[in-house]
Amino acid sequence: MLVPTPIEETQVTSLIVSSFAEDFLEGVNLDVAIVGAGSSGMTAARLLAAAGRRVAVFERNLHVGGGMWGGGMLFPRIVIQEEARPLLEQVGVRLRPFREGYHVADSVECVSKCTAAAIDAGARVWVGMAVEDVMIDAEDRVRGIVINWGAVQRAGLHVDPLALGARVVIDASGHDCDLMRTIVRKIPGARLETPTGEVMGERPMHAAAAEAHVAELTREVYPNVLVAGMAANAVCAAPRMGAIFGGMFLSGQRAAELADEMLRRSA
Ligand code: 48F
């Protein structure tokens, strides 16, 4: 007969708190902090971790995946162009080839495998943690992030946040380009590397143009801050694309390459 492991409730408490503290404290000073666990952020996290960088993703929701879960209008499928196929195949996502250069993937499979691969590569993924601000230096350059519980943010509670150092920050927060809006709002005179120097907001849907622009718009738009994914289009008034995701994965890859270069330069 199986003898069940004796359960001591207070041991459960100790194990949860001590293992969280141990892992979290490893990331008090990060190479790269990524805001948002969507397709672009998770791809950047996987590639940076695989390159040996200390990287963590902060997601304000309790779930990862961003806009991938919902596919197109809740039909749980996303479309991916041929150029992005290797990035999905690297993590084991099965693609169904369709007409000229289009593949279709199950969105639940995509979220699960992209997340598992990023974690296996060594990235930390923290859910329920929102990035609410940045930490700056004397020249207003970003040198880290300021975080709080997503639940605290939602409840509108007055709870002071905690700060983490990061040599590079990637805003992969999607359509809202949340971090860039925070930077512009809170740093007087902040000028972004966009045509107007400001957050311009996204334009209506034009999938071909949106997909063509997103990789080139993935770049450092403020000292030590890169934009990736839909946030890259949204800061520069580029259009949205809907449930075609190739550009998001390729943007994540580009963000990882650029972050790695920035880290090398500042080493
Ligand atoms: O929106 P999201 O999936 O961003 P993405 O990688 O992909 C865009 C597509 O989903 C889709 C599209 C496809 O072609 O147009 O919309 O650009 O993921 C962004 C994640 O960031 C989280 C948010 O909850 C979502 O999961 N997020 C946003 N602001 C914050 C944040 C914040 N301040 N702190 C933490 N997480």
Short mmCIF file of C-alpha atoms in Angstrom, two decimals, residues 49-241:
data_model
loop_
_atom_site.label_atom_id
_atom_site.label_comp_id
_atom_site.label_asym_id
_atom_site.label_seq_id
_atom_site.Cartn_x
_atom_site.Cartn_y
_atom_site.Cartn_z
CA ALA A 49 18.20 33.54 -22.74
CA ALA A 50 19.63 31.09 -25.27
CA ALA A 51 22.43 33.63 -25.89
CA GLY A 52 23.24 33.50 -22.17
CA ARG A 53 21.61 36.80 -21.17
CA ARG A 54 19.87 37.25 -17.83
CA VAL A 55 16.36 38.00 -18.97
CA ALA A 56 12.94 38.20 -17.38
CA VAL A 57 9.48 38.82 -18.81
CA PHE A 58 6.90 40.75 -16.78
CA GLU A 59 3.26 40.14 -17.61
CA ARG A 60 0.50 42.03 -15.85
CA ASN A 61 -2.13 39.36 -16.47
CA LEU A 62 -2.14 35.99 -14.74
CA HIS A 63 -1.83 34.35 -18.15
CA VAL A 64 0.92 34.56 -20.76
CA GLY A 65 0.40 34.73 -24.51
CA GLY A 66 -1.06 38.21 -25.05
CA GLY A 67 -3.15 38.30 -28.22
CA MET A 68 -2.18 34.80 -29.38
CA TRP A 69 -4.79 33.00 -27.23
CA GLY A 70 -7.75 34.60 -28.92
CA GLY A 71 -6.56 33.87 -32.49
CA GLY A 72 -8.81 35.75 -34.91
CA MET A 73 -12.05 36.83 -33.24
CA LEU A 74 -11.79 33.90 -30.80
CA PHE A 75 -11.24 31.31 -33.54
CA PRO A 76 -8.12 29.76 -31.96
CA ARG A 77 -5.87 29.85 -35.02
CA ILE A 78 -3.15 32.25 -36.08
CA VAL A 79 -1.68 32.72 -39.54
CA ILE A 80 2.08 32.85 -40.05
CA GLN A 81 4.05 33.70 -43.15
CA GLU A 82 6.84 31.51 -44.53
CA GLU A 83 9.59 33.92 -43.33
CA ALA A 84 8.66 33.28 -39.68
CA ARG A 85 8.32 29.49 -40.05
CA PRO A 86 11.78 28.68 -38.59
CA LEU A 87 11.00 30.58 -35.38
CA LEU A 88 7.90 28.47 -34.79
CA GLU A 89 9.55 25.21 -35.84
CA GLN A 90 12.42 25.87 -33.40
CA VAL A 91 9.93 25.58 -30.53
CA GLY A 92 8.07 22.62 -32.00
CA VAL A 93 4.86 24.32 -33.13
CA ARG A 94 3.20 22.25 -35.88
CA LEU A 95 2.30 24.36 -38.88
CA ARG A 96 -0.29 23.52 -41.49
CA PRO A 97 0.84 24.85 -44.86
CA PHE A 98 -1.87 26.59 -46.86
CA ARG A 99 -1.80 28.79 -49.93
CA GLU A 100 1.43 30.48 -51.14
CA GLY A 101 3.61 31.00 -48.11
CA TYR A 102 0.87 30.97 -45.44
CA HIS A 103 0.86 28.56 -42.52
CA VAL A 104 -1.76 28.12 -39.82
CA ALA A 105 -1.03 27.25 -36.19
CA ASP A 106 -3.21 26.38 -33.23
CA SER A 107 -3.02 29.41 -30.94
CA VAL A 108 -3.07 27.36 -27.73
CA GLU A 109 -0.17 25.24 -29.02
CA CYS A 110 1.71 28.42 -29.98
CA VAL A 111 1.33 30.02 -26.56
CA SER A 112 2.26 26.83 -24.72
CA LYS A 113 5.30 25.95 -26.82
CA CYS A 114 6.67 29.50 -27.09
CA THR A 115 6.38 29.84 -23.32
CA ALA A 116 7.89 26.44 -22.55
CA ALA A 117 10.80 27.10 -24.91
CA ALA A 118 11.55 30.50 -23.37
CA ILE A 119 11.55 28.99 -19.87
CA ASP A 120 13.66 26.02 -20.98
CA ALA A 121 16.17 28.43 -22.50
CA GLY A 122 16.53 30.11 -19.09
CA ALA A 123 14.17 33.11 -19.22
CA ARG A 124 12.15 33.91 -16.11
CA VAL A 125 8.50 34.65 -16.74
CA TRP A 126 6.67 36.50 -13.99
CA VAL A 127 2.91 36.69 -14.33
CA GLY A 128 0.64 39.03 -12.42
CA MET A 129 3.40 41.67 -12.36
CA ALA A 130 2.85 44.96 -14.16
CA VAL A 131 5.58 47.36 -15.20
CA GLU A 132 4.26 50.70 -14.07
CA ASP A 133 7.28 52.96 -14.47
CA VAL A 134 10.97 53.09 -15.35
CA MET A 135 14.05 53.89 -13.31
CA ILE A 136 16.26 56.62 -14.83
CA ASP A 137 19.79 57.98 -14.41
CA ALA A 138 20.97 61.59 -14.13
CA GLU A 139 20.69 62.01 -17.94
CA ASP A 140 17.14 60.58 -17.99
CA ARG A 141 18.34 57.34 -19.61
CA VAL A 142 16.40 54.27 -18.56
CA ARG A 143 18.29 51.96 -16.21
CA GLY A 144 15.56 49.66 -14.99
CA ILE A 145 11.88 49.02 -14.44
CA VAL A 146 9.43 49.69 -11.64
CA ILE A 147 6.95 46.92 -10.98
CA ASN A 148 3.83 46.27 -8.99
CA TRP A 149 1.29 43.47 -8.77
CA GLY A 150 -1.21 43.56 -11.62
CA ALA A 151 -3.94 43.00 -9.01
CA VAL A 152 -2.81 46.08 -7.07
CA GLN A 153 -2.98 48.11 -10.29
CA ARG A 154 -6.47 46.81 -11.11
CA ALA A 155 -7.77 47.51 -7.62
CA GLY A 156 -6.33 51.03 -7.73
CA LEU A 157 -4.63 50.54 -4.37
CA HIS A 158 -1.99 52.95 -3.16
CA VAL A 159 0.90 50.51 -2.81
CA ASP A 160 4.43 51.61 -3.58
CA PRO A 161 6.23 49.54 -6.20
CA LEU A 162 9.63 47.82 -6.31
CA ALA A 163 12.49 48.58 -8.71
CA LEU A 164 14.70 46.22 -10.74
CA GLY A 165 17.83 47.14 -12.67
CA ALA A 166 17.95 46.35 -16.40
CA ARG A 167 20.62 47.31 -18.91
CA VAL A 168 18.09 47.08 -21.73
CA VAL A 169 14.29 47.22 -21.54
CA ILE A 170 12.04 45.92 -24.31
CA ASP A 171 8.53 47.36 -24.55
CA ALA A 172 6.59 44.40 -25.99
CA SER A 173 3.33 45.56 -24.44
CA GLY A 174 1.28 45.41 -27.64
CA HIS A 175 -1.16 47.94 -29.07
CA ASP A 176 -1.01 50.28 -26.06
CA CYS A 177 2.82 50.62 -26.13
CA ASP A 178 2.31 51.15 -22.44
CA LEU A 179 5.92 51.70 -21.42
CA MET A 180 6.59 54.30 -24.10
CA ARG A 181 3.49 56.22 -23.07
CA THR A 182 4.72 56.16 -19.46
CA ILE A 183 8.15 57.46 -20.48
CA VAL A 184 6.70 60.33 -22.51
CA ARG A 185 4.22 61.21 -19.76
CA LYS A 186 6.71 61.14 -16.92
CA ILE A 187 9.96 62.49 -18.38
CA PRO A 188 9.52 66.16 -19.30
CA GLY A 189 10.89 66.86 -22.78
CA ALA A 190 11.44 63.16 -23.57
CA ARG A 191 11.87 62.77 -27.32
CA LEU A 192 11.40 59.37 -28.92
CA GLU A 193 13.07 58.19 -32.13
CA THR A 194 9.80 58.55 -34.05
CA PRO A 195 8.94 61.01 -36.83
CA THR A 196 7.30 63.41 -34.32
CA GLY A 197 9.39 62.53 -31.27
CA GLU A 198 6.21 61.33 -29.57
CA VAL A 199 4.01 58.25 -29.32
CA MET A 200 2.02 58.54 -32.54
CA GLY A 201 -0.51 55.72 -32.02
CA GLU A 202 -1.35 52.93 -34.44
CA ARG A 203 -3.20 53.34 -37.71
CA PRO A 204 -6.15 51.22 -38.93
CA MET A 205 -5.63 47.78 -40.40
CA HIS A 206 -3.41 47.33 -43.44
CA ALA A 207 -1.84 43.92 -42.91
CA ALA A 208 0.71 44.01 -45.75
CA ALA A 209 2.11 47.40 -44.73
CA ALA A 210 1.98 46.56 -41.02
CA GLU A 211 3.88 43.31 -41.49
CA ALA A 212 6.40 44.94 -43.82
CA HIS A 213 7.20 47.69 -41.30
CA VAL A 214 7.29 45.93 -37.97
CA ALA A 215 10.81 44.45 -38.14
CA GLU A 216 12.38 47.74 -39.25
CA LEU A 217 10.40 49.69 -36.61
CA THR A 218 11.75 47.33 -33.93
CA ARG A 219 14.53 49.50 -32.55
CA GLU A 220 15.84 51.64 -29.72
CA VAL A 221 13.38 54.53 -29.52
CA TYR A 222 14.59 55.91 -26.20
CA PRO A 223 17.99 55.43 -24.52
CA ASN A 224 18.19 51.76 -23.45
CA VAL A 225 14.58 51.02 -24.47
CA LEU A 226 13.62 48.98 -27.53
CA VAL A 227 10.11 48.57 -28.87
CA ALA A 228 8.97 45.23 -30.30
CA GLY A 229 5.83 43.73 -31.79
CA MET A 230 2.72 45.82 -32.10
CA ALA A 231 4.24 48.43 -29.75
CA ALA A 232 6.85 49.12 -32.47
CA ASN A 233 4.12 49.90 -34.98
CA ALA A 234 2.03 51.82 -32.47
CA VAL A 235 4.74 54.31 -31.51
CA CYS A 236 5.33 55.19 -35.16
CA ALA A 237 1.77 55.41 -36.55
CA ALA A 238 2.16 52.21 -38.56
CA PRO A 239 -1.01 50.14 -39.16
CA ARG A 240 -2.29 47.09 -37.33
CA MET A 241 -2.41 43.68 -39.00
#
